[in-house]
Coordinates of C-alpha atoms in Angstrom, one line a residue:
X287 CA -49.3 -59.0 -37.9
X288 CA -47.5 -56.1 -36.4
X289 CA -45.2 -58.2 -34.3
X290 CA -43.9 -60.0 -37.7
X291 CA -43.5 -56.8 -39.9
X292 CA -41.3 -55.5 -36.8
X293 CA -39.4 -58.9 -37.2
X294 CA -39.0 -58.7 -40.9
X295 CA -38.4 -55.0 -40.8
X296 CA -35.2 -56.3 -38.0
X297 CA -34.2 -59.0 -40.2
X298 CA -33.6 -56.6 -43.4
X299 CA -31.5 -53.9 -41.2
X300 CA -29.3 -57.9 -40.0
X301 CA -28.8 -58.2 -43.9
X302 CA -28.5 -54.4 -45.1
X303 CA -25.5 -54.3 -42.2
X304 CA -23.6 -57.6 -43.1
X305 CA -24.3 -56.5 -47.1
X306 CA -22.3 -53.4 -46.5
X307 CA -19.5 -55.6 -44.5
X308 CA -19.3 -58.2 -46.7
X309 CA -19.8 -56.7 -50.5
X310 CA -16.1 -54.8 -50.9
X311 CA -14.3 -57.7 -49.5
X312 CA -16.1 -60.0 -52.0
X313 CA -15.6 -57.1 -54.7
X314 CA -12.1 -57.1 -54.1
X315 CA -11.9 -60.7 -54.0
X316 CA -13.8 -60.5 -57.5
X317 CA -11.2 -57.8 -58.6
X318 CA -7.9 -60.1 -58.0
X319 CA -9.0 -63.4 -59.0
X320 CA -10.5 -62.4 -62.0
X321 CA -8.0 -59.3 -62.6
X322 CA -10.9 -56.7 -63.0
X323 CA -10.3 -53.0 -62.5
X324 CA -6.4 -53.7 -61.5
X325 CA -4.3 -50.8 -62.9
X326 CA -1.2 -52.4 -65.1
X327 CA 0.7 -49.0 -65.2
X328 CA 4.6 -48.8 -64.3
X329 CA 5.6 -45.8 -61.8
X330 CA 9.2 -45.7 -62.1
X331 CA 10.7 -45.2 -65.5
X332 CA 14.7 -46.3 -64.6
X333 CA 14.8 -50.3 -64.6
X334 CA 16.0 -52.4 -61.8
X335 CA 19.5 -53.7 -61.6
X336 CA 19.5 -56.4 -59.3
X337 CA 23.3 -57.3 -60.7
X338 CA 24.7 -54.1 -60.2
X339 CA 26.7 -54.3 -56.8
X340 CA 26.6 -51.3 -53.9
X341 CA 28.1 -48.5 -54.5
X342 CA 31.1 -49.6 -51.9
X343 CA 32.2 -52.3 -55.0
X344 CA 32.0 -50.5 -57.7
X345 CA 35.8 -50.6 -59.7
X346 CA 36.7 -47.1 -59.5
X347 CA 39.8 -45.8 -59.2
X348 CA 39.1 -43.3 -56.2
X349 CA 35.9 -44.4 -54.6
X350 CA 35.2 -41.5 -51.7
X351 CA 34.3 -42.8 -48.2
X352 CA 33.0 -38.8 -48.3
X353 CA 29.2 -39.6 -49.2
X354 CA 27.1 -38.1 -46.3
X355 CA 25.5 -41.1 -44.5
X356 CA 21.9 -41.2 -45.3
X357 CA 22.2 -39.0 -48.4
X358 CA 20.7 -40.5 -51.7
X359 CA 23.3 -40.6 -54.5
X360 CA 22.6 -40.1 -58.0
X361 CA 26.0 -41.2 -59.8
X362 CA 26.5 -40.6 -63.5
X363 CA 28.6 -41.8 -66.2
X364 CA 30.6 -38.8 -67.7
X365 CA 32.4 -40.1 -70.4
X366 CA 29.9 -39.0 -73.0
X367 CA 29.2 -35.5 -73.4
X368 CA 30.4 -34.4 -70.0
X369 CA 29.7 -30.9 -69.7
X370 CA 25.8 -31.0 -70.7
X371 CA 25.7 -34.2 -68.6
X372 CA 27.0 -32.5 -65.5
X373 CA 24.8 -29.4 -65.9
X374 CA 21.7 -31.6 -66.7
X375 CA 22.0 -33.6 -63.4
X376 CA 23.1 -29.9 -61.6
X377 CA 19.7 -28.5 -62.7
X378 CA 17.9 -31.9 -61.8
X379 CA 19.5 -31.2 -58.4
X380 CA 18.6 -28.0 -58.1
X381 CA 15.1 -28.5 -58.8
X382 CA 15.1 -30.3 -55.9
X383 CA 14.5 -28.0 -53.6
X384 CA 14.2 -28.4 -50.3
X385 CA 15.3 -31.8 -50.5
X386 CA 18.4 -31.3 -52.8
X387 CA 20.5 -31.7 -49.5
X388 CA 19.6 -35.6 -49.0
X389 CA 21.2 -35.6 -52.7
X390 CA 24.8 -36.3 -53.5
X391 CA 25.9 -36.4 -57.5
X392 CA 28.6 -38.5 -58.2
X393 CA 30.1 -37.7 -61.4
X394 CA 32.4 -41.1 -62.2
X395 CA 35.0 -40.3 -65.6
X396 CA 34.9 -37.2 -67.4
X397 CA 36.8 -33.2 -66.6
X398 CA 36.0 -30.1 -65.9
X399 CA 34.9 -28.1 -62.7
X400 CA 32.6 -29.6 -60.1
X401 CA 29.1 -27.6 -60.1
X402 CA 27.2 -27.2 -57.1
X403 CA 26.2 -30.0 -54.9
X404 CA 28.7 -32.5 -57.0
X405 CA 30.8 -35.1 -55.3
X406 CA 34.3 -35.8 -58.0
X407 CA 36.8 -37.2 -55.6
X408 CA 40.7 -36.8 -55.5
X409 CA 42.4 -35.0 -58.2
X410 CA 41.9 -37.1 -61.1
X411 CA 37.7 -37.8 -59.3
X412 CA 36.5 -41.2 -59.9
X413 CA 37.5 -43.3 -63.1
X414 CA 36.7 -46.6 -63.6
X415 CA 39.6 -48.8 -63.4
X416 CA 38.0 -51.4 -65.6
X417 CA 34.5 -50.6 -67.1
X418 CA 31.9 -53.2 -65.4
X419 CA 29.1 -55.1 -68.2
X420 CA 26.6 -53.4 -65.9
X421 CA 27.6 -49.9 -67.2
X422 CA 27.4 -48.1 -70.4
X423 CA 28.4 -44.3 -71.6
X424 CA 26.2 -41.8 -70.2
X425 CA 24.2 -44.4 -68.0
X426 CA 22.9 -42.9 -64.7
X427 CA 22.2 -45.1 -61.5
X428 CA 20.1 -43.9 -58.6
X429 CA 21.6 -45.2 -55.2
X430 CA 20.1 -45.3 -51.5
X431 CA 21.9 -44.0 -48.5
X432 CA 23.0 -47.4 -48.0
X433 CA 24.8 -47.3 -51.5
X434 CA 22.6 -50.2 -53.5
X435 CA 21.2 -49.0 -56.9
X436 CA 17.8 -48.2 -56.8
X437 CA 16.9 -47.9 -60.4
X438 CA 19.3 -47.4 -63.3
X439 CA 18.7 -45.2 -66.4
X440 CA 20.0 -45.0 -70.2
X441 CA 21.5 -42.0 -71.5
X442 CA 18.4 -41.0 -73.5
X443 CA 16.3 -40.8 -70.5
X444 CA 15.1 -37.5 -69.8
X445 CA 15.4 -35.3 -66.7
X446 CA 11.8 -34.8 -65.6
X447 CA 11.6 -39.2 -65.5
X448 CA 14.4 -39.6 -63.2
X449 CA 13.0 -36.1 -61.2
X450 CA 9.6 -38.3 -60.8
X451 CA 11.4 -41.1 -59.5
X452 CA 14.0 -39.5 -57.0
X453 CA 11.2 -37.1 -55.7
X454 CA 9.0 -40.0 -55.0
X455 CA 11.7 -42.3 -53.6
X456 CA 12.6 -39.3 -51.2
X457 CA 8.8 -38.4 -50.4
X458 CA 8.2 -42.5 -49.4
X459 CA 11.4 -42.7 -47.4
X460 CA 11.2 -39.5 -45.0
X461 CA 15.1 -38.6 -44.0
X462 CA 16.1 -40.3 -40.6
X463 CA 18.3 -37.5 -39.3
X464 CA 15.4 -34.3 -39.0
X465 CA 13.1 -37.0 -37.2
X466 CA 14.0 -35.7 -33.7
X467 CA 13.3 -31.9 -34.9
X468 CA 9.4 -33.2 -36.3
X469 CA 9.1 -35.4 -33.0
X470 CA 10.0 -32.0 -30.7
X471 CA 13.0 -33.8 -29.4
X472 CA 16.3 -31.8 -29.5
X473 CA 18.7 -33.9 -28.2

C-alpha cells in the first residue's frame, strides 16, 4: 500500500512538471489560432511609404551629400507655413535631448534663417525641381541613416506623434558610432 501511494504520489510530481512545460505553449498556441488575447493596436502613427525612393533620389534641386552618416533625418516640406513649421520641428529636436545629435532636419522649399540643428543646403537650400506624387505641402518624412523613409506624416500630424515614433525608432536602433565607448574599446 505504501509502495503504491509513493508511486502515485511520483507519477503526479511527472504530470505537475510536464503540465507547467506544456500549458503556455498550448495557451499560446490557443491564443494565435483562435486570435484570443492578441493586442490589435498600431504603435507608429506616420504611415509607411514603400514608394517613396531614398533620400539619395529624391528631385531636389541641391540635394547635400552633408548628412552625417548614421544620423536619422527628419526632412520636411516648407512650402506651407514655413516659419511655424521650421520652429515646430526645431522644438521637436530639441526635445530630443541627448539623442538630438543622431538627428539631422532637412528643411526642403521654403526661406528664412536656419535654426539650430537644421540642414538647408546651398544658397537657395533644397527645392524641388519637380514636386514628386509622393509629396504634398507640409508633409514630413522620417528617414534612416541609410536615407530610406521610415514613416511619412501629413501636415496635421502633431508633434508629440512623430516625437513617439523617432524616440522609439532611435531607442530600438542604438547608434553604431558610441558602441566602442559602451564596449570599453577606445580605439
Amino acid at each position: 500500500m505504501q509502495e503504491a501511494m509513493r508511486i502515485r504520489h511520483q507519477r503526479f510530481k511527472l504530470l505537475a512538471l510536464i503540465a507547467i512545460f506544456a500549458l503556455p505553449v498550448i495557451a499560446a498556441w490557443v491564443m494565435v489560432q483562435w486570435r484570443i488575447g492578441i493586442p490589435e493596436q498600431r504603435t507608429a502613427h506616420g504611415e509607411l511609404a514603400p514608394d517613396v525612393p531614398q533620400l539619395a533620389q529624391w528631385p531636389l534641386v541641391e540635394l547635400t551629400d552633408s548628412l552625417d552618416e548614421g544620423d536619422w533625418v527628419l526632412a520636411f516640406d516648407c512650402s506651407v507655413a514655413c516659419a511655424e513649421n521650421a520652429d515646430r520641428w526645431w522644438r521637436l529636436h530639441r526635445a530630443l535631448g541627448r539623442e538630438a545629435p543622431r538627428v539631422t532636419r532637412l528643411r526642403i522649399g521654403g526661406a528664412g534663417e536656419t535654426l539650430p540643428g537644421e540642414l538647408l543646403p546651398g544658397e537657395i537650400g533644397a527645392q524641388w525641381l519637380d514636386v514628386p506624387d509622393w509629396q504634398a505641402p507640409g508633409q514630413v518624412w522620417l528617414l534612416d541613416p541609410r536615407g530610406q523613409v521610415v514613416l511619412t506624416y501629413g501636415r496635421e500630424v502633431g508633434e508629440r506623434d512623430v516625437m513617439d515614433d523617432l524616440s522609439h525608432l532611435l531607442r530600438m536602433n542604438p547608434d553604431r558610432r558610441s558602441v566602442p565607448e559602451r564596449n570599453g574599446d577606445t580605439r
